[in-house]
């Protein structure tokens, strides 16, 4: 039986945990999908695919008319939810992740519209998390996509640089991703969790994994392995 004594009175106690990474992606012609499949063979992560609610649209028809119209609608009115194309409902608990990697195609120098919809809905929940960005384009530079990501995740801790993979480089993604992961020191970065703070009358439990720790002070029996900072007036015993 493990006994852990928390002698509190404004002291901090820690023990080890794993931070988790979510890769959220959208892909129309499967270049980003292929990149994400490669990425998942290189890092331990969960994957979430964003899908437009309206099926079968040909975004490339008539010189990319539909995609162009969607991007224009967002550009003209970025704060209005109705500017964003509907996506299928997603089931994600962002509290579980300290790092989110967004992977999306570039459309007309912006982030593809369905991914913008996802971030419009969920970007605020990514505050304080490490945010990585992977962009696929035929040839255009990705600064507009980066600007979209910053607008939609205003309080994200952005990882620099983003990874830009041109369509023609898709088959070479493995080495490009590996170079990027080394460059951003992913291993160290992914092990530094985001901090979520919950407080109650007597004890503040700072969850470094981002999981809900509300009221845990009264019941440590279900406390998952992890790194926590406890700050309070009581002495707590976890068995
Ligand atoms: C609506 C639309 C607009 C696009 N606009 C651009 C563009 O402005 N510049 C560019 O280099 N590529 C553009 N592309 C090409 C995509 O960025 C590129 O093919 C990318 O690899 C697609 O990723 P995916 O296969 O995951 O959908 C556009 C593609 C679509 C469908």
Short mmCIF file of C-alpha atoms in Angstrom, two decimals, residues 49-181:
data_model
loop_
_atom_site.label_atom_id
_atom_site.label_comp_id
_atom_site.label_asym_id
_atom_site.label_seq_id
_atom_site.Cartn_x
_atom_site.Cartn_y
_atom_site.Cartn_z
CA UNK A 49 -10.22 14.10 -37.74
CA UNK A 50 -12.39 17.10 -38.53
CA UNK A 51 -15.00 16.47 -41.19
CA UNK A 52 -17.33 18.92 -42.92
CA UNK A 53 -21.00 18.30 -42.16
CA UNK A 54 -21.91 18.72 -45.82
CA UNK A 55 -20.63 15.68 -47.68
CA UNK A 56 -19.50 15.37 -51.26
CA UNK A 57 -18.61 19.00 -51.90
CA UNK A 58 -16.04 19.46 -54.65
CA UNK A 59 -13.95 22.25 -53.23
CA UNK A 60 -11.70 22.29 -56.29
CA UNK A 61 -14.44 22.63 -58.92
CA UNK A 62 -14.68 25.89 -60.89
CA UNK A 63 -11.24 27.03 -59.87
CA UNK A 64 -11.82 26.12 -56.22
CA UNK A 65 -15.03 28.18 -56.06
CA UNK A 66 -16.58 26.57 -52.96
CA UNK A 67 -13.39 26.64 -50.93
CA UNK A 68 -12.79 30.18 -52.06
CA UNK A 69 -16.30 31.27 -51.00
CA UNK A 70 -15.90 29.65 -47.58
CA UNK A 71 -12.59 31.39 -46.98
CA UNK A 72 -14.05 34.72 -48.15
CA UNK A 73 -17.01 34.38 -45.76
CA UNK A 74 -14.68 33.85 -42.80
CA UNK A 75 -12.35 36.63 -43.90
CA UNK A 76 -15.27 39.07 -44.17
CA UNK A 77 -16.76 38.24 -40.79
CA UNK A 78 -14.37 36.20 -38.64
CA UNK A 79 -16.21 36.77 -35.37
CA UNK A 80 -19.56 35.44 -36.55
CA UNK A 81 -20.23 31.71 -36.11
CA UNK A 82 -22.40 31.65 -39.23
CA UNK A 83 -19.34 32.50 -41.36
CA UNK A 84 -17.88 29.08 -40.65
CA UNK A 85 -18.99 25.92 -42.52
CA UNK A 86 -20.62 23.30 -40.30
CA UNK A 87 -18.51 20.35 -39.23
CA UNK A 88 -19.53 16.98 -37.84
CA UNK A 89 -19.79 16.96 -34.06
CA UNK A 90 -16.49 16.11 -32.38
CA UNK A 91 -15.96 14.29 -29.13
CA UNK A 92 -12.90 15.64 -27.46
CA UNK A 93 -11.94 16.52 -23.90
CA UNK A 94 -9.18 19.05 -24.30
CA UNK A 95 -8.49 18.94 -20.56
CA UNK A 96 -6.62 15.70 -21.25
CA UNK A 97 -3.99 17.33 -23.44
CA UNK A 98 -1.05 19.58 -22.81
CA UNK A 99 -0.06 19.77 -26.48
CA UNK A 100 -2.31 20.12 -29.53
CA UNK A 101 -0.91 19.77 -33.04
CA UNK A 102 -3.16 21.26 -35.71
CA UNK A 103 -2.62 19.84 -39.20
CA UNK A 104 -4.46 21.47 -42.09
CA UNK A 105 -4.27 22.30 -45.79
CA UNK A 106 -3.80 25.86 -46.96
CA UNK A 107 -6.74 27.28 -48.94
CA UNK A 108 -6.25 30.60 -50.68
CA UNK A 109 -3.39 31.40 -48.32
CA UNK A 110 -5.59 30.76 -45.27
CA UNK A 111 -6.29 27.74 -43.06
CA UNK A 112 -8.79 25.38 -44.74
CA UNK A 113 -12.28 26.43 -43.67
CA UNK A 114 -13.42 23.27 -41.82
CA UNK A 115 -10.38 23.42 -39.55
CA UNK A 116 -11.12 27.08 -38.87
CA UNK A 117 -14.61 25.99 -37.77
CA UNK A 118 -13.12 23.51 -35.29
CA UNK A 119 -10.79 26.14 -33.86
CA UNK A 120 -13.54 28.75 -33.74
CA UNK A 121 -15.47 26.33 -31.51
CA UNK A 122 -12.62 24.88 -29.46
CA UNK A 123 -9.68 27.30 -29.69
CA UNK A 124 -10.53 29.03 -26.41
CA UNK A 125 -10.24 25.67 -24.65
CA UNK A 126 -6.65 25.41 -25.88
CA UNK A 127 -5.48 28.34 -23.74
CA UNK A 128 -2.12 27.67 -22.13
CA UNK A 129 -1.48 24.53 -24.18
CA UNK A 130 1.46 23.99 -26.49
CA UNK A 131 0.16 24.49 -30.02
CA UNK A 132 1.99 23.03 -33.01
CA UNK A 133 0.98 23.76 -36.59
CA UNK A 134 1.54 21.58 -39.65
CA UNK A 135 0.44 23.02 -42.97
CA UNK A 136 0.27 21.44 -46.41
CA UNK A 137 0.11 23.67 -49.49
CA UNK A 138 0.90 23.31 -53.16
CA UNK A 139 3.31 26.24 -53.11
CA UNK A 140 1.95 29.22 -51.14
CA UNK A 141 3.69 30.29 -47.94
CA UNK A 142 1.91 29.62 -44.68
CA UNK A 143 1.95 32.94 -42.81
CA UNK A 144 -1.80 33.41 -43.40
CA UNK A 145 -2.51 30.00 -41.86
CA UNK A 146 -0.34 30.87 -38.89
CA UNK A 147 -2.27 34.12 -38.46
CA UNK A 148 -5.56 32.19 -38.52
CA UNK A 149 -4.26 29.82 -35.84
CA UNK A 150 -3.21 32.73 -33.61
CA UNK A 151 -6.56 34.46 -34.10
CA UNK A 152 -8.53 31.33 -33.29
CA UNK A 153 -6.33 30.15 -30.40
CA UNK A 154 -5.50 33.53 -28.87
CA UNK A 155 -4.00 32.14 -25.67
CA UNK A 156 -2.14 29.15 -27.10
CA UNK A 157 1.57 28.70 -26.44
CA UNK A 158 2.65 28.44 -30.04
CA UNK A 159 5.53 26.20 -30.95
CA UNK A 160 7.92 27.84 -33.36
CA UNK A 161 8.54 27.20 -36.17
CA UNK A 162 5.48 25.65 -37.78
CA UNK A 163 6.04 22.75 -40.14
CA UNK A 164 5.29 23.48 -43.78
CA UNK A 165 5.15 20.50 -46.11
CA UNK A 166 4.43 21.16 -49.77
CA UNK A 167 2.13 18.70 -51.55
CA UNK A 168 5.06 17.46 -53.60
CA UNK A 169 6.96 16.66 -50.39
CA UNK A 170 4.20 14.52 -48.87
CA UNK A 171 6.02 11.27 -49.56
CA UNK A 172 9.08 12.70 -47.81
CA UNK A 173 7.08 13.66 -44.73
CA UNK A 174 8.79 11.24 -42.40
CA UNK A 175 12.18 12.92 -42.49
CA UNK A 176 10.66 16.43 -42.55
CA UNK A 177 8.62 15.62 -39.46
CA UNK A 178 11.59 14.07 -37.69
CA UNK A 179 13.72 17.14 -38.38
CA UNK A 180 10.90 19.36 -37.08
CA UNK A 181 10.38 17.29 -33.93
#
